[in-house]
Backbone as JSON, one array per atom type, in Angstrom:
{
  "sequence": "MKPLKIAIQKSGRLNEKSVELLKNCGLSFENYKSSLISPVSNFPLEILFLRDDDIPEYVQDGIADLGIVGENVILETEVEVSYLQRLGFGKCTLKIALPNDSAVETLNDLEGKSIATSYPVILHKFLKEKQIQADIRTISGSVEISPGLGLSDAIFDIVSTGGTLKSNGLKAFADVISSEAVMIGRKGEENNEHVQELIQRIQSVLRAKETKYVVLNVPQHCLDQILKLLPGVKSPSVIPLAESGWVAVHTVIPERDFWNKISELKAAGAQGIVVMPIEKIIL",
  "N": [[-12.7, -17.26, 23.2], [-13.87, -14.97, 21.43], [-13.04, -15.01, 17.86], [-11.53, -12.14, 15.34], [-12.54, -10.0, 14.09], [-12.48, -9.08, 10.29], [-12.33, -7.32, 7.89], [-12.48, -7.17, 4.47], [-11.98, -5.95, 0.97], [-14.53, -6.66, -1.02], [-14.23, -7.4, -4.18], [-12.47, -5.59, -6.97], [-9.79, -3.42, -6.95], [-8.48, -3.98, -4.87], [-8.84, -6.28, -4.07], [-7.39, -8.8, -4.64], [-4.68, -8.31, -3.6], [-4.63, -8.11, -0.51], [-6.6, -10.69, -0.14], [-3.59, -11.65, -0.79], [-1.55, -11.22, 0.94], [-3.21, -11.47, 3.28], [-3.15, -14.94, 2.56], [0.07, -14.81, 3.46], [0.66, -14.42, 5.66], [-0.01, -16.3, 7.04], [-2.16, -17.53, 7.25], [-4.55, -19.61, 6.57], [-7.79, -20.26, 4.84], [-9.73, -20.07, 2.86], [-13.29, -20.58, -0.12], [-13.3, -17.96, -0.6], [-13.61, -16.35, -2.82], [-16.84, -17.3, -2.56], [-17.86, -16.39, -0.96], [-19.0, -14.22, 1.7], [-18.65, -14.33, 4.3], [-15.11, -15.4, 5.66], [-13.96, -18.69, 7.71], [-10.67, -17.94, 9.18], [-8.47, -21.3, 9.45], [-6.27, -21.18, 11.0], [-6.09, -19.53, 13.32], [-7.52, -17.06, 14.94], [-9.94, -15.83, 13.5], [-11.73, -13.57, 11.21], [-12.94, -13.45, 8.28], [-14.11, -10.73, 6.28], [-15.58, -10.26, 3.74], [-16.71, -6.89, 1.39], [-18.01, -4.45, 0.33], [-15.54, -1.69, -0.87], [-16.64, 0.31, 0.21], [-17.9, 0.39, 3.07], [-16.23, -0.62, 4.42], [-14.98, 0.88, 6.14], [-17.03, 2.27, 7.88], [-17.76, -0.34, 9.04], [-15.48, -0.71, 10.49], [-15.93, 1.34, 12.45], [-18.2, 1.2, 13.29], [-17.77, -1.85, 15.11], [-18.43, -3.79, 13.35], [-17.05, -4.61, 12.25], [-13.71, -5.54, 13.32], [-11.31, -4.97, 12.02], [-10.31, -3.61, 9.03], [-9.34, -3.95, 5.91], [-8.45, -1.06, 3.32], [-8.4, 1.48, 0.67], [-6.39, 4.44, 1.61], [-8.49, 7.26, 0.49], [-10.37, 6.1, 0.99], [-11.05, 6.19, 3.79], [-10.92, 9.02, 4.16], [-12.65, 9.73, 2.65], [-15.31, 8.83, 3.78], [-14.67, 9.99, 6.72], [-14.78, 8.43, 8.32], [-13.84, 7.54, 12.36], [-11.64, 6.02, 13.15], [-8.57, 4.08, 13.65], [-5.37, 3.57, 13.08], [-3.63, 1.08, 11.41], [-1.54, -0.04, 10.19], [0.08, 1.04, 6.91], [0.36, -0.9, 3.6], [1.24, -0.36, 1.57], [0.87, -1.51, -1.23], [-1.76, -1.21, -3.63], [-1.6, 1.93, -4.31], [-2.22, 5.13, -5.69], [-3.36, 8.36, -7.05], [-5.45, 11.28, -6.61], [-6.19, 12.96, -8.12], [-7.11, 16.39, -10.17], [-8.91, 16.14, -13.32], [-8.2, 17.83, -16.44], [-10.19, 19.47, -19.32], [-8.44, 18.2, -22.22], [-8.35, 20.61, -23.68], [-9.22, 23.13, -22.38], [-9.18, 25.68, -20.96], [-8.49, 26.58, -18.74], [-5.62, 27.25, -16.1], [-4.41, 27.46, -13.78], [-4.52, 26.81, -10.65], [-6.55, 28.66, -9.7], [-8.21, 29.55, -11.22], [-9.96, 27.4, -11.65], [-12.36, 28.72, -10.25], [-15.78, 29.19, -9.79], [-16.1, 27.47, -12.08], [-17.42, 24.33, -12.68], [-17.02, 20.49, -11.38], [-16.34, 17.48, -11.75], [-16.65, 14.4, -9.43], [-16.12, 11.56, -7.35], [-15.97, 12.14, -4.62], [-17.07, 13.79, -2.73], [-16.42, 14.96, -0.82], [-13.46, 15.38, 0.06], [-12.44, 16.89, -1.86], [-14.31, 18.96, -1.51], [-13.14, 19.65, 0.67], [-10.33, 20.56, -0.28], [-10.56, 22.26, -1.55], [-11.72, 24.09, -0.43], [-9.66, 24.33, 1.61], [-7.68, 26.31, -0.83], [-9.14, 27.96, -0.98], [-11.09, 28.9, -3.29], [-14.08, 28.84, -5.01], [-16.0, 26.39, -5.97], [-18.29, 24.89, -8.3], [-19.1, 21.96, -6.83], [-19.88, 18.57, -8.56], [-21.53, 15.71, -7.59], [-20.56, 12.02, -8.71], [-21.69, 9.04, -8.98], [-19.61, 6.7, -10.59], [-17.16, 5.91, -13.53], [-16.56, 8.81, -14.12], [-14.55, 10.7, -15.68], [-16.24, 10.9, -18.19], [-17.98, 12.65, -17.41], [-16.99, 15.43, -18.56], [-17.03, 15.05, -21.63], [-19.34, 15.4, -21.98], [-20.7, 17.67, -21.51], [-21.22, 17.55, -18.75], [-19.58, 19.1, -16.92], [-17.19, 20.88, -15.98], [-14.54, 19.9, -15.04], [-12.68, 17.67, -13.74], [-12.54, 15.41, -10.53], [-11.41, 12.78, -9.62], [-9.66, 9.36, -9.05], [-6.77, 8.68, -10.25], [-4.13, 6.16, -11.5], [-2.88, 5.36, -13.79], [-3.06, 7.09, -15.52], [-4.05, 6.37, -18.34], [-7.01, 5.67, -18.98], [-7.59, 8.57, -18.42], [-6.59, 9.18, -20.25], [-7.62, 8.32, -22.35], [-10.21, 9.17, -22.69], [-9.72, 12.24, -23.23], [-8.83, 13.06, -21.48], [-6.42, 15.44, -19.69], [-3.97, 15.51, -17.1], [-3.53, 17.31, -13.85], [-4.13, 18.63, -11.71], [-2.68, 17.26, -8.17], [-4.44, 16.51, -5.66], [-5.08, 14.42, -3.31], [-2.28, 11.6, -2.57], [-2.56, 8.42, -2.32], [-2.92, 4.86, -0.52], [-3.28, 1.94, 0.93], [-4.21, 0.72, 3.49], [-4.56, -0.38, 6.9], [-6.57, -0.91, 8.7], [-8.2, 0.15, 12.95], [-10.96, -0.36, 14.67], [-11.41, 1.7, 16.97], [-9.55, 1.79, 19.93], [-9.46, -0.73, 19.94], [-6.26, -0.68, 19.3], [-4.98, -2.61, 20.88], [-4.86, -4.66, 21.4], [-4.45, -8.63, 21.72], [-4.21, -10.47, 19.48], [-4.44, -8.57, 17.65], [-2.31, -7.35, 18.02], [-0.67, -9.32, 16.96], [-1.83, -10.51, 14.0], [-0.87, -7.79, 13.28], [1.94, -7.73, 13.63], [2.5, -9.67, 12.18], [2.15, -9.5, 9.59], [3.73, -7.14, 8.86], [6.03, -8.6, 8.82], [6.23, -10.12, 7.09], [6.2, -7.7, 5.04], [8.35, -6.62, 5.69], [10.09, -8.29, 4.71], [9.46, -7.71, 1.14], [10.37, -5.76, 0.54], [13.2, -6.72, 0.51], [16.68, -8.06, -0.69], [18.01, -11.27, 0.18], [21.4, -11.73, -0.09], [24.03, -14.0, -0.8], [27.81, -13.95, -0.9], [30.42, -14.23, -2.66], [33.75, -13.81, -1.47], [37.16, -12.31, -1.54], [39.35, -12.58, 1.72], [41.36, -10.12, 1.18], [39.11, -8.18, 0.77], [37.39, -8.17, 2.46], [37.31, -6.22, 4.55], [36.59, -3.33, 2.65], [34.54, -4.63, 1.93], [32.65, -5.16, 3.44], [31.46, -3.15, 4.7], [30.05, -2.19, 2.33], [27.36, -3.72, 3.26], [25.06, -3.31, 5.15], [23.39, -4.88, 6.45], [21.04, -6.72, 8.44], [21.37, -7.11, 10.72], [24.25, -7.31, 11.83], [25.86, -8.39, 8.22], [26.66, -11.71, 8.04], [30.11, -14.12, 7.56], [31.21, -16.57, 6.45], [33.99, -18.55, 6.81], [35.4, -20.3, 3.33], [36.13, -23.18, 1.66], [38.38, -23.52, -0.02], [40.29, -21.59, 0.58], [41.23, -18.22, 1.51], [39.38, -16.88, 0.89], [35.9, -16.2, 1.41], [32.75, -16.41, 2.36], [29.23, -14.15, 2.22], [26.98, -13.14, 3.82], [24.15, -11.53, 3.36], [21.2, -9.14, 4.32], [20.37, -6.67, 1.51], [18.45, -3.43, 1.15], [15.37, -3.79, -1.42], [15.01, -0.81, -3.17], [17.92, -0.57, -2.97], [19.33, -2.17, -3.86], [20.7, -2.92, -6.93], [23.22, -0.91, -6.96], [24.51, -1.6, -5.18], [25.35, -3.83, -6.28], [26.78, -3.6, -8.55], [28.44, -1.89, -6.39], [29.72, -4.08, -5.04], [30.62, -6.28, -6.55], [32.58, -4.37, -8.44], [34.12, -3.97, -5.85], [35.72, -6.35, -6.09], [33.57, -8.86, -5.58], [32.47, -11.34, -6.31], [30.72, -14.59, -7.09], [28.0, -14.13, -6.96], [25.18, -14.42, -5.55], [21.86, -14.04, -5.47], [18.3, -13.59, -3.56], [14.93, -13.95, -3.13], [13.3, -13.48, 0.17], [11.39, -14.62, 2.19], [10.32, -14.16, 5.32], [10.53, -11.89, 7.41], [11.56, -11.75, 10.22], [11.6, -9.34, 13.12]],
  "CA": [[-12.89, -15.96, 23.36], [-14.33, -14.46, 19.98], [-12.71, -14.13, 17.13], [-11.55, -10.56, 14.84], [-13.52, -10.16, 11.63], [-11.29, -8.2, 9.38], [-13.0, -6.77, 6.8], [-11.74, -6.84, 3.07], [-12.84, -5.83, -0.19], [-15.13, -8.11, -2.02], [-14.1, -7.53, -5.29], [-12.11, -4.64, -7.26], [-8.32, -3.31, -7.2], [-7.48, -4.43, -3.99], [-9.47, -8.21, -3.05], [-6.02, -9.83, -5.13], [-3.53, -8.31, -3.06], [-5.18, -8.14, 1.01], [-6.43, -12.44, -0.29], [-3.28, -12.38, -0.82], [-1.21, -10.28, 1.72], [-2.86, -12.43, 4.64], [-2.34, -16.19, 3.31], [1.41, -14.6, 2.68], [0.44, -13.99, 6.59], [0.36, -17.54, 6.9], [-3.42, -18.08, 7.66], [-6.2, -20.88, 5.87], [-8.97, -19.59, 4.9], [-10.88, -20.87, 1.62], [-14.0, -19.99, -0.16], [-13.94, -16.45, -0.36], [-14.72, -16.19, -4.09], [-18.33, -17.63, -3.48], [-18.88, -16.65, 0.16], [-19.66, -12.94, 2.26], [-17.47, -14.07, 5.52], [-14.82, -16.88, 5.78], [-12.5, -18.19, 8.86], [-9.6, -18.98, 9.04], [-8.65, -22.23, 10.37], [-5.27, -21.57, 12.41], [-5.56, -17.95, 13.19], [-8.48, -16.85, 15.16], [-10.0, -14.79, 12.48], [-13.21, -14.09, 9.85], [-12.44, -12.45, 6.11], [-15.49, -9.81, 6.03], [-15.93, -9.38, 2.61], [-17.73, -5.97, 1.6], [-17.67, -3.33, -0.6], [-15.31, -1.08, 0.18], [-16.69, 1.9, 0.65], [-18.56, 0.26, 3.48], [-15.32, -0.99, 5.35], [-14.48, 2.06, 7.02], [-18.39, 2.22, 8.26], [-17.73, -1.34, 9.52], [-15.15, -0.84, 11.15], [-15.35, 2.47, 13.45], [-19.7, 1.11, 14.44], [-17.31, -2.43, 15.44], [-18.58, -4.88, 13.44], [-15.56, -5.34, 12.15], [-12.85, -5.5, 14.56], [-10.02, -4.64, 11.6], [-9.9, -3.94, 7.83], [-8.12, -3.58, 4.73], [-8.37, -0.73, 2.44], [-7.83, 2.52, 0.72], [-6.49, 5.67, 2.52], [-8.95, 7.64, 0.26], [-12.12, 5.66, 1.09], [-11.53, 6.9, 5.08], [-11.64, 10.0, 3.78], [-14.32, 10.71, 2.71], [-15.85, 8.37, 4.82], [-14.88, 10.76, 7.02], [-14.81, 8.17, 10.14], [-13.64, 6.91, 13.12], [-10.51, 4.75, 13.08], [-7.58, 3.7, 14.02], [-4.44, 3.5, 11.46], [-2.61, 0.63, 12.46], [-0.5, -0.43, 9.68], [0.15, 1.15, 5.69], [0.64, -2.34, 3.03], [2.45, -0.92, 0.46], [-0.34, -1.56, -2.69], [-3.12, -0.21, -3.85], [-1.39, 3.44, -4.44], [-2.69, 5.87, -6.71], [-3.24, 9.75, -6.76], [-6.47, 12.11, -6.57], [-5.83, 14.46, -9.62], [-8.53, 17.07, -10.92], [-8.1, 16.46, -14.74], [-8.89, 18.73, -17.62], [-10.0, 18.0, -21.11], [-7.41, 18.29, -23.51], [-8.61, 21.82, -24.81], [-9.06, 23.95, -21.56], [-8.37, 26.99, -20.75], [-7.48, 26.14, -16.75], [-4.14, 27.36, -16.66], [-3.96, 27.53, -12.96], [-5.81, 26.39, -9.5], [-7.67, 29.98, -9.72], [-9.01, 29.24, -12.68], [-11.47, 26.87, -11.44], [-13.3, 29.1, -9.59], [-17.07, 28.96, -10.73], [-16.52, 25.79, -12.6], [-18.24, 22.6, -11.91], [-16.03, 19.65, -11.1], [-17.66, 16.06, -11.2], [-16.51, 13.42, -8.69], [-17.0, 10.56, -6.72], [-15.51, 11.94, -3.37], [-16.7, 15.34, -2.7], [-15.93, 15.23, 0.94], [-12.05, 15.38, -0.18], [-12.7, 18.31, -2.9], [-14.07, 20.45, -0.91], [-11.44, 20.47, 1.37], [-9.42, 21.04, -1.02], [-11.19, 23.38, -2.44], [-12.17, 25.8, 0.73], [-8.23, 25.09, 1.56], [-7.14, 26.96, -1.55], [-10.52, 29.41, -1.16], [-12.37, 28.17, -4.02], [-15.15, 28.22, -4.98], [-16.33, 25.57, -7.51], [-19.43, 23.73, -8.1], [-19.22, 19.95, -6.93], [-20.8, 17.46, -9.15], [-21.26, 13.93, -7.15], [-21.62, 11.54, -9.82], [-20.95, 7.52, -8.88], [-19.12, 5.67, -11.42], [-17.35, 7.1, -15.12], [-16.85, 10.35, -13.72], [-14.05, 10.56, -16.55], [-17.21, 10.53, -19.8], [-18.06, 14.18, -17.47], [-16.42, 16.93, -19.54], [-17.18, 14.63, -22.22], [-21.17, 15.05, -21.94], [-21.08, 18.71, -21.74], [-21.63, 18.27, -17.46], [-18.8, 19.85, -15.79], [-16.02, 21.89, -16.87], [-13.38, 19.06, -15.0], [-13.05, 16.0, -13.17], [-11.7, 14.67, -9.51], [-10.52, 10.66, -9.76], [-8.38, 8.1, -8.35], [-5.67, 8.7, -11.27], [-2.74, 5.4, -11.35], [-1.47, 5.24, -15.16], [-3.49, 8.02, -16.59], [-4.4, 5.51, -19.86], [-8.46, 6.15, -18.7], [-7.55, 10.02, -19.05], [-5.83, 10.06, -22.1], [-8.63, 7.56, -23.64], [-11.27, 9.92, -22.58], [-9.33, 13.83, -24.04], [-8.33, 14.07, -20.31], [-5.65, 15.28, -18.96], [-3.92, 15.17, -15.2], [-3.78, 19.48, -13.55], [-4.0, 19.24, -10.18], [-2.65, 16.14, -7.37], [-5.21, 16.85, -4.68], [-3.91, 13.39, -1.94], [-1.99, 10.13, -2.31], [-3.29, 6.68, -0.91], [-2.12, 3.78, -1.07], [-3.92, 0.39, 1.25], [-4.8, 0.34, 4.72], [-4.42, -1.78, 7.58], [-7.04, -0.39, 9.85], [-8.5, -1.1, 13.52], [-11.47, 0.24, 15.4], [-10.39, 2.82, 18.76], [-9.65, 1.13, 22.05], [-8.87, -1.98, 20.13], [-5.32, -1.19, 19.21], [-3.51, -2.9, 22.05], [-5.8, -6.72, 21.38], [-3.02, -9.72, 21.85], [-4.79, -11.08, 18.68], [-4.59, -7.84, 16.71], [-0.92, -7.12, 17.5], [0.16, -10.96, 16.8], [-1.76, -10.29, 13.13], [-0.03, -6.81, 12.12], [3.85, -8.08, 13.6], [2.74, -11.32, 10.97], [1.76, -8.65, 8.07], [5.1, -7.07, 8.68], [7.68, -9.46, 8.77], [6.14, -10.26, 5.24], [6.18, -6.34, 4.43], [9.88, -5.94, 5.37], [10.34, -9.28, 2.86], [9.42, -7.4, -0.2], [11.72, -4.33, 0.61], [15.04, -6.79, 0.53], [17.1, -9.38, -0.66], [19.48, -11.46, 0.42], [22.42, -12.38, -1.06], [25.31, -14.73, -0.84], [28.82, -13.67, -2.19], [32.6, -15.05, -2.61], [35.3, -12.75, -0.95], [39.05, -12.76, -1.16], [39.64, -12.41, 2.38], [41.31, -8.77, 1.77], [38.78, -7.39, -0.1], [36.69, -8.4, 3.41], [37.11, -5.1, 5.14], [36.01, -2.84, 1.79], [33.27, -5.46, 0.92], [31.49, -5.23, 4.92], [31.2, -2.08, 4.72], [29.32, -1.77, 2.06], [26.6, -4.16, 3.17], [25.21, -2.95, 6.56], [22.95, -6.19, 6.66], [19.73, -6.33, 9.22], [22.52, -6.43, 11.79], [26.3, -7.47, 10.26], [26.75, -9.71, 8.01], [27.46, -13.14, 8.5], [30.98, -14.35, 7.51], [32.22, -18.01, 6.94], [35.57, -19.3, 6.09], [35.44, -21.23, 2.91], [37.28, -24.51, 1.99], [39.65, -22.44, -0.69], [41.95, -20.58, 1.2], [42.15, -16.68, 1.11], [38.14, -16.45, 0.61], [34.59, -16.31, 2.58], [31.5, -15.98, 2.18], [29.16, -13.51, 2.9], [25.39, -13.49, 3.72], [23.66, -10.16, 3.77], [20.59, -8.37, 3.14], [20.24, -5.86, 0.99], [17.05, -2.6, 1.14], [15.46, -3.6, -2.27], [16.57, 0.25, -3.11], [19.81, -0.37, -2.37], [19.86, -3.16, -4.95], [21.23, -2.61, -8.0], [24.24, 0.23, -7.2], [24.96, -2.49, -4.12], [25.49, -5.57, -7.0], [27.63, -2.8, -8.8], [29.95, -1.24, -5.74], [30.17, -5.33, -4.12], [31.46, -6.68, -7.67], [34.04, -3.79, -7.77], [35.16, -4.08, -4.59], [35.45, -7.47, -5.46], [33.24, -10.05, -4.7], [32.24, -12.75, -7.16], [29.75, -15.73, -7.32], [27.12, -13.37, -6.08], [23.51, -15.24, -5.17], [20.58, -12.87, -4.19], [17.1, -14.43, -3.28], [13.9, -13.47, -2.35], [12.36, -13.38, 1.47], [9.74, -14.7, 2.56], [9.07, -13.7, 5.61], [11.55, -11.32, 8.43], [10.8, -11.37, 11.84], [12.96, -8.42, 14.17]],
  "C": [[-14.11, -15.73, 21.48], [-13.64, -13.96, 19.08], [-13.01, -12.77, 16.42], [-11.9, -11.15, 14.08], [-12.64, -8.98, 11.71], [-11.99, -7.96, 8.09], [-12.32, -6.24, 5.37], [-12.49, -6.67, 2.32], [-13.23, -7.43, -1.08], [-14.8, -8.3, -3.81], [-13.26, -6.03, -5.8], [-10.31, -4.96, -7.02], [-8.54, -3.69, -6.1], [-8.0, -5.94, -3.81], [-8.53, -8.61, -4.05], [-5.41, -9.33, -3.62], [-3.68, -8.38, -1.34], [-4.9, -10.14, 0.69], [-4.88, -12.69, 0.27], [-1.45, -12.21, 0.31], [-1.23, -11.25, 3.06], [-2.91, -14.12, 4.3], [-0.71, -16.14, 3.62], [1.97, -15.01, 4.27], [0.85, -15.23, 7.29], [-1.42, -18.25, 7.03], [-4.13, -18.73, 6.42], [-7.09, -20.53, 5.89], [-9.34, -20.32, 3.17], [-12.52, -20.63, 1.1], [-14.1, -18.5, -0.28], [-13.62, -15.53, -1.85], [-16.16, -16.5, -4.38], [-18.42, -17.09, -2.23], [-18.44, -15.37, 0.46], [-18.55, -13.32, 3.64], [-16.61, -15.79, 5.0], [-13.59, -16.69, 6.7], [-11.7, -18.49, 8.55], [-9.31, -19.87, 10.26], [-7.26, -22.3, 11.39], [-5.12, -20.25, 13.27], [-7.33, -17.89, 13.96], [-8.83, -15.23, 14.57], [-10.9, -15.31, 12.16], [-12.65, -12.87, 8.83], [-14.18, -12.83, 6.24], [-15.73, -9.78, 4.36], [-17.16, -8.77, 1.22], [-17.04, -5.02, 0.27], [-16.95, -1.99, -0.22], [-15.64, 0.8, 0.95], [-17.84, 1.98, 2.19], [-17.08, -0.18, 4.9], [-15.12, -0.4, 6.27], [-15.6, 2.19, 8.2], [-18.21, 0.94, 10.05], [-16.89, -1.35, 11.16], [-15.12, 0.14, 12.51], [-17.02, 1.8, 14.5], [-18.95, -0.31, 15.44], [-18.11, -3.83, 14.98], [-18.3, -5.67, 12.11], [-14.88, -5.06, 13.39], [-11.33, -4.64, 13.4], [-10.49, -4.45, 9.79], [-8.77, -3.3, 7.19], [-8.94, -2.27, 3.65], [-8.43, 0.6, 2.16], [-8.05, 4.01, 1.64], [-7.45, 6.6, 1.83], [-10.58, 7.68, 0.74], [-12.41, 6.63, 2.93], [-11.71, 7.73, 5.37], [-12.04, 10.87, 3.64], [-15.62, 10.13, 3.0], [-16.35, 9.54, 6.09], [-15.31, 9.81, 9.1], [-13.77, 8.32, 10.48], [-12.35, 6.24, 13.72], [-9.36, 4.58, 13.41], [-6.49, 3.32, 12.45], [-3.15, 2.18, 11.87], [-1.03, -0.44, 11.81], [-0.54, 0.15, 7.45], [0.43, 0.17, 4.81], [1.12, -1.69, 1.89], [1.72, -0.71, -1.48], [-1.54, -0.9, -1.92], [-2.86, 0.67, -4.24], [-1.61, 4.12, -5.69], [-2.58, 7.42, -6.12], [-3.72, 10.41, -6.5], [-6.57, 13.13, -7.45], [-7.26, 14.91, -9.9], [-7.93, 16.73, -12.26], [-9.63, 17.5, -15.2], [-9.48, 18.08, -18.39], [-9.61, 18.65, -21.93], [-7.37, 20.21, -24.13], [-8.81, 23.03, -23.6], [-8.78, 24.9, -20.77], [-7.87, 27.25, -19.35], [-5.73, 26.4, -16.41], [-3.53, 26.71, -15.25], [-5.52, 27.68, -12.04], [-7.19, 27.53, -9.45], [-8.19, 30.28, -10.56], [-9.79, 28.5, -12.92], [-12.48, 27.3, -10.79], [-13.9, 29.04, -10.27], [-16.51, 28.06, -11.13], [-16.92, 24.73, -12.59], [-17.19, 21.44, -12.61], [-16.8, 18.28, -11.1], [-16.46, 15.54, -10.47], [-17.1, 12.06, -7.93], [-16.51, 10.64, -5.42], [-15.38, 13.61, -3.49], [-16.38, 15.76, -1.35], [-14.55, 15.55, 0.99], [-11.98, 16.41, -1.21], [-13.16, 19.35, -2.15], [-13.45, 20.47, 0.52], [-10.3, 20.37, 1.02], [-9.71, 21.97, -1.55], [-11.27, 24.47, -1.08], [-10.45, 25.6, 1.21], [-7.41, 26.32, 1.41], [-7.92, 27.86, -1.98], [-10.51, 29.73, -2.54], [-13.81, 28.13, -4.16], [-15.7, 28.31, -6.16], [-17.62, 24.85, -7.02], [-19.2, 22.15, -7.91], [-20.07, 19.18, -7.71], [-20.84, 16.09, -9.01], [-22.03, 13.39, -8.17], [-20.9, 10.06, -9.23], [-20.78, 7.2, -10.27], [-18.49, 6.63, -13.11], [-17.14, 8.43, -14.83], [-16.08, 10.71, -15.07], [-15.31, 11.07, -17.78], [-17.68, 12.56, -19.05], [-18.88, 15.2, -18.54], [-16.93, 16.7, -20.87], [-18.88, 15.4, -23.01], [-21.53, 16.37, -21.81], [-21.57, 19.36, -19.6], [-20.49, 19.03, -16.57], [-17.14, 20.29, -17.04], [-14.03, 20.04, -16.55], [-13.34, 18.28, -13.97], [-12.32, 15.94, -11.79], [-11.81, 13.86, -8.96], [-9.35, 10.74, -8.9], [-7.58, 7.83, -9.91], [-4.22, 6.85, -10.63], [-2.09, 5.36, -12.77], [-1.14, 5.97, -15.9], [-3.81, 7.44, -17.7], [-5.63, 6.02, -19.61], [-8.29, 7.83, -19.63], [-7.51, 10.77, -19.72], [-6.75, 9.17, -23.21], [-10.19, 9.08, -23.59], [-11.45, 11.73, -23.24], [-9.29, 14.56, -22.92], [-6.6, 14.41, -19.57], [-5.04, 15.93, -17.34], [-3.64, 16.7, -14.96], [-3.27, 19.4, -12.61], [-3.44, 17.5, -9.28], [-3.44, 17.11, -6.62], [-3.95, 15.86, -2.78], [-3.29, 12.32, -3.03], [-2.13, 9.0, -1.81], [-2.83, 5.71, -1.37], [-3.55, 2.34, 0.12], [-3.67, 0.12, 2.7], [-4.33, -0.47, 5.5], [-5.89, -0.92, 8.64], [-8.11, -0.38, 11.2], [-9.73, 0.11, 14.13], [-11.01, 0.51, 16.76], [-10.49, 1.99, 19.74], [-9.4, -0.53, 21.57], [-6.55, -2.47, 19.54], [-4.36, -2.01, 19.48], [-3.75, -4.79, 22.14], [-4.69, -8.08, 20.43], [-2.5, -9.95, 20.16], [-4.32, -10.1, 17.05], [-2.92, -7.47, 16.56], [-0.06, -8.14, 16.68], [-0.08, -10.33, 15.13], [-1.08, -8.54, 12.54], [2.14, -6.96, 12.6], [3.73, -8.88, 11.99], [2.5, -10.36, 9.75], [3.05, -7.55, 8.42], [6.33, -7.24, 8.5], [7.32, -9.99, 6.95], [5.89, -8.86, 4.24], [7.91, -5.92, 4.12], [10.75, -6.92, 3.87], [10.86, -8.98, 1.72], [9.99, -6.63, -0.69], [12.6, -5.45, 0.47], [14.67, -7.88, 0.18], [17.89, -10.01, -0.12], [20.43, -12.6, -0.76], [23.49, -12.79, 0.0], [26.27, -14.07, -1.83], [30.1, -13.98, -1.12], [32.68, -14.09, -2.76], [36.5, -13.2, -1.18], [39.16, -11.8, 0.11], [40.31, -10.75, 2.62], [40.89, -8.03, 1.09], [37.54, -7.53, 1.49], [36.14, -6.87, 4.02], [36.37, -4.22, 4.65], [34.54, -3.73, 2.03], [32.25, -4.75, 2.43], [31.32, -3.37, 5.37], [30.88, -1.06, 3.55], [27.74, -2.49, 2.47], [26.38, -3.8, 4.95], [24.56, -4.15, 7.26], [21.75, -6.13, 7.77], [20.35, -6.16, 10.67], [23.63, -6.05, 11.72], [26.05, -8.75, 10.29], [27.31, -11.17, 7.58], [28.83, -13.78, 7.88], [31.55, -15.71, 7.43], [32.81, -18.74, 5.58], [34.67, -20.17, 4.72], [36.5, -22.09, 1.93], [38.23, -23.93, 0.85], [39.29, -21.86, 0.46], [42.05, -19.09, 1.29], [40.01, -16.49, 0.84], [36.88, -17.12, 1.94], [33.8, -15.89, 1.52], [30.37, -15.37, 2.81], [27.62, -13.14, 2.69], [24.95, -12.38, 4.23], [22.29, -10.2, 3.79], [20.74, -7.72, 3.51], [18.85, -5.52, 0.83], [17.52, -3.02, -0.87], [15.91, -1.84, -3.33], [17.48, 0.27, -3.16], [20.24, -0.99, -3.73], [20.76, -3.27, -6.09], [22.82, -2.24, -7.76], [24.99, -0.32, -6.25], [25.48, -3.08, -4.8], [26.45, -4.63, -7.47], [28.91, -2.85, -8.15], [30.55, -3.17, -5.33], [30.83, -5.84, -4.94], [32.86, -5.2, -8.05], [34.88, -3.4, -7.49], [36.1, -5.4, -4.54], [35.26, -9.34, -4.95], [32.21, -10.54, -5.92], [31.51, -13.68, -6.61], [28.4, -14.81, -6.44], [25.96, -13.9, -6.24], [22.34, -14.31, -4.44], [19.53, -13.51, -5.28], [16.77, -13.86, -2.72], [13.44, -14.21, -1.23], [11.5, -13.53, 1.65], [9.15, -13.98, 4.32], [10.8, -12.95, 6.4], [11.2, -10.72, 9.33], [11.72, -10.3, 12.4], [12.08, -9.37, 15.34]]
}
């Protein structure tokens, strides 16, 4: 059976996180910084390193079976692929931004204005939905300098921290879409045995990143109250300690609830709380 092929970004903001994710899934590969193709030695998979703009079309056309790419690129290229897994990194927002001294106050004020962007397809759909007629000017790279050069009245681009906007005398005006890295697949290959195994590995890594493993010592008379605070993956494990009247409780806490839970547990009588990261969670 031929190995699967997964395409990831060769360089850029998603490359490092994509490589880290695949390695955390137990995949062994080398030379990824100097080669366009890296075979995985312990799984039927080859990794292709491509420009992110090319990844969706390679997957759609069957050159690659899978891909890791920003959702914004998929929407811009309008390809037919399957969304297999959201990956939780590479998060950003595509926004319309204006010069700080712009007189534009509402979306309707963009009527007749020129907007520079590297994402004309997404912008066109947004403006059409809002029934706004604007002049879309497609520019490859350095979109943020176009208002300062008199090439446009506004821009539409990826914004992560806003630092680039600020340094170019721009301000965020309107959010259009949010994006993150996703794993995509060729249509019809979703049920492939090895595709499903890779998805399960990825999901186990993502679950682990979202949770903490917690061990705490609890007086026996406080146990019922403590257990009400700890749902765990199924239910917390309770182990008697050598000291009479005390138990150790082991459980998993969602990262989003971490600090609130710790405060509540301490107030309920828990002591000696130990919090540890989790490498994998396989359900």
